[in-house]
Amino acid sequence: MANFVLHVPVNLRCFTVSASSSSNGAPPGGSGSGGGGGPVIVELPLDKIRRPLLRTRTNDPNKVQQLMDSISEIGLQVPIDVLEVDGAYYGFSGCHRYEAHQRLGLPTIRCKIRRGTKETLRHHMR
Ligand code: ADP
């Protein structure tokens, strides 16, 4: 009977297990974040983003106008933060950028999407 000895290169025996926990308590990766872990930058249609706090916050119209001028000229430089829970998108910040896009009639907005749970969502609604 023959004995086989398998020589595995040292670097193939090293596995790094990344157990990073994001601040939202969600596992890294997932459907909305492309499975690669961490947030992803995506262009989303404005009407796909739910804004639950819309009626409780008012935007500064001067800020919105300034952003409209700037976005028309140089585009959105910093994406808005969006939370994805069970395939639905929620925006709680970036209100001026969002309104500037609406007023400019732009169909989409660049978003930094991170995945969360219903608990994360509840936390944002408080
Ligand atoms: P918001 O409610 O959208 O966060 P703020 O007035 O608090 O509005 O902040 C505006 C943000 O928009 C800043 O973080 C700024 O860096 C960002 N930004 C992105 N694109 C532009 C742009 N083209 N011109 C000016 N600010 C921009």
XYZ file of C-alpha atoms and ligand atoms in Angstrom:
153
model
C 0.000 0.000 0.000
C 1.380 3.382 -0.945
C 1.552 6.306 1.437
C 0.932 9.758 0.043
C 2.292 12.806 1.736
C 0.641 15.986 0.759
C 2.945 19.000 0.895
C 0.820 22.079 1.327
C 2.565 25.412 0.878
C 2.672 27.347 4.102
C 0.692 30.261 2.731
C -2.175 27.991 1.693
C -2.618 26.767 5.215
C -3.212 30.251 6.519
C -6.827 31.306 6.510
C -7.881 34.615 7.804
C -11.291 34.595 9.375
C -12.668 38.052 9.450
C -15.260 38.480 12.159
C -15.777 42.163 11.923
C -19.053 43.312 13.306
C -20.458 46.437 11.767
C -21.962 49.158 13.894
C -25.431 48.185 12.745
C -25.071 44.678 14.048
C -25.578 43.179 10.595
C -23.285 40.531 9.221
C -20.805 41.851 6.688
C -21.880 41.455 3.096
C -25.334 40.441 1.973
C -27.605 41.049 -0.951
C -27.646 44.807 -0.966
C -23.965 45.204 -0.372
C -22.889 42.916 -3.157
C -21.727 40.206 -0.792
C -18.313 41.776 -0.506
C -18.798 43.167 2.967
C -19.082 46.788 3.944
C -20.998 49.534 2.240
C -21.278 49.838 -1.522
C -21.790 52.906 -3.674
C -24.765 52.596 -6.005
C -26.957 54.940 -8.052
C -30.541 54.493 -6.863
C -33.744 55.944 -8.289
C -34.972 58.661 -5.932
C -38.379 57.049 -5.629
C -36.835 53.821 -4.346
C -35.563 55.529 -1.213
C -38.044 55.730 1.638
C -37.647 58.763 3.831
C -39.621 58.053 7.012
C -38.616 61.297 8.745
C -39.397 63.571 5.804
C -42.259 65.354 7.524
C -40.420 65.899 10.790
C -37.422 67.724 9.321
C -37.213 70.879 7.288
C -34.418 71.679 4.919
C -32.655 75.009 4.663
C -33.762 76.307 1.243
C -30.518 78.278 0.776
C -28.458 75.140 1.335
C -30.603 73.240 -1.140
C -30.176 75.986 -3.750
C -26.410 76.064 -3.247
C -26.269 72.295 -3.595
C -28.395 72.435 -6.751
C -25.956 74.912 -8.299
C -22.961 72.879 -7.271
C -24.392 69.498 -8.241
C -25.350 70.851 -11.676
C -21.821 72.073 -12.127
C -19.656 69.340 -10.633
C -22.068 66.526 -9.722
C -22.631 64.931 -6.342
C -19.275 64.613 -4.636
C -20.348 62.759 -1.504
C -23.010 60.018 -1.720
C -25.907 60.013 0.732
C -26.084 57.256 3.346
C -28.805 54.688 2.773
C -29.821 51.723 4.895
C -31.056 48.552 3.232
C -33.397 46.347 5.233
C -34.999 43.307 3.582
C -34.540 44.775 0.112
C -36.066 48.168 0.974
C -33.980 51.340 1.072
C -34.239 53.965 3.803
C -32.638 57.386 3.894
C -32.373 59.310 7.157
C -29.701 61.846 6.277
C -28.499 63.614 3.153
C -31.829 65.461 3.111
C -30.483 68.557 1.343
C -28.710 66.524 -1.315
C -31.836 64.444 -1.826
C -34.046 67.527 -2.225
C -31.501 69.158 -4.543
C -31.703 66.085 -6.783
C -35.492 66.167 -6.677
C -35.598 69.820 -7.651
C -33.093 69.305 -10.429
C -35.293 66.518 -11.776
C -32.503 63.975 -11.558
C -33.826 60.404 -11.693
C -31.142 58.821 -9.517
C -28.833 59.710 -6.659
C -25.512 58.191 -5.669
C -25.897 56.297 -2.390
C -23.613 54.618 0.074
C -25.625 51.572 1.019
C -25.117 49.517 4.127
C -27.244 46.625 5.166
C -29.142 46.541 8.415
C -31.763 44.631 10.338
C -35.253 45.634 11.428
C -33.687 46.484 14.767
C -31.320 48.945 13.054
C -34.319 50.487 11.361
C -36.209 50.821 14.651
C -33.143 52.478 16.141
C -33.127 55.094 13.346
C -36.846 55.792 13.766
C -36.530 56.684 17.443
P -27.328 67.070 3.693
O -28.626 67.249 4.403
O -27.498 66.622 2.271
O -26.322 66.211 4.432
P -25.599 69.328 4.314
O -25.734 70.755 3.914
O -25.596 68.995 5.761
O -26.742 68.538 3.536
O -24.278 68.763 3.675
C -24.088 68.822 2.306
C -23.165 67.712 1.958
O -23.140 67.541 0.556
C -21.719 67.934 2.401
O -21.287 66.781 3.096
C -20.974 68.059 1.094
O -19.693 67.487 1.210
C -21.839 67.217 0.176
N -21.718 67.438 -1.272
C -21.790 66.444 -2.179
N -21.721 66.918 -3.417
C -21.604 68.251 -3.306
C -21.486 69.282 -4.261
N -21.487 69.051 -5.559
N -21.386 70.534 -3.808
C -21.414 70.781 -2.479
N -21.519 69.841 -1.509
C -21.615 68.590 -1.924
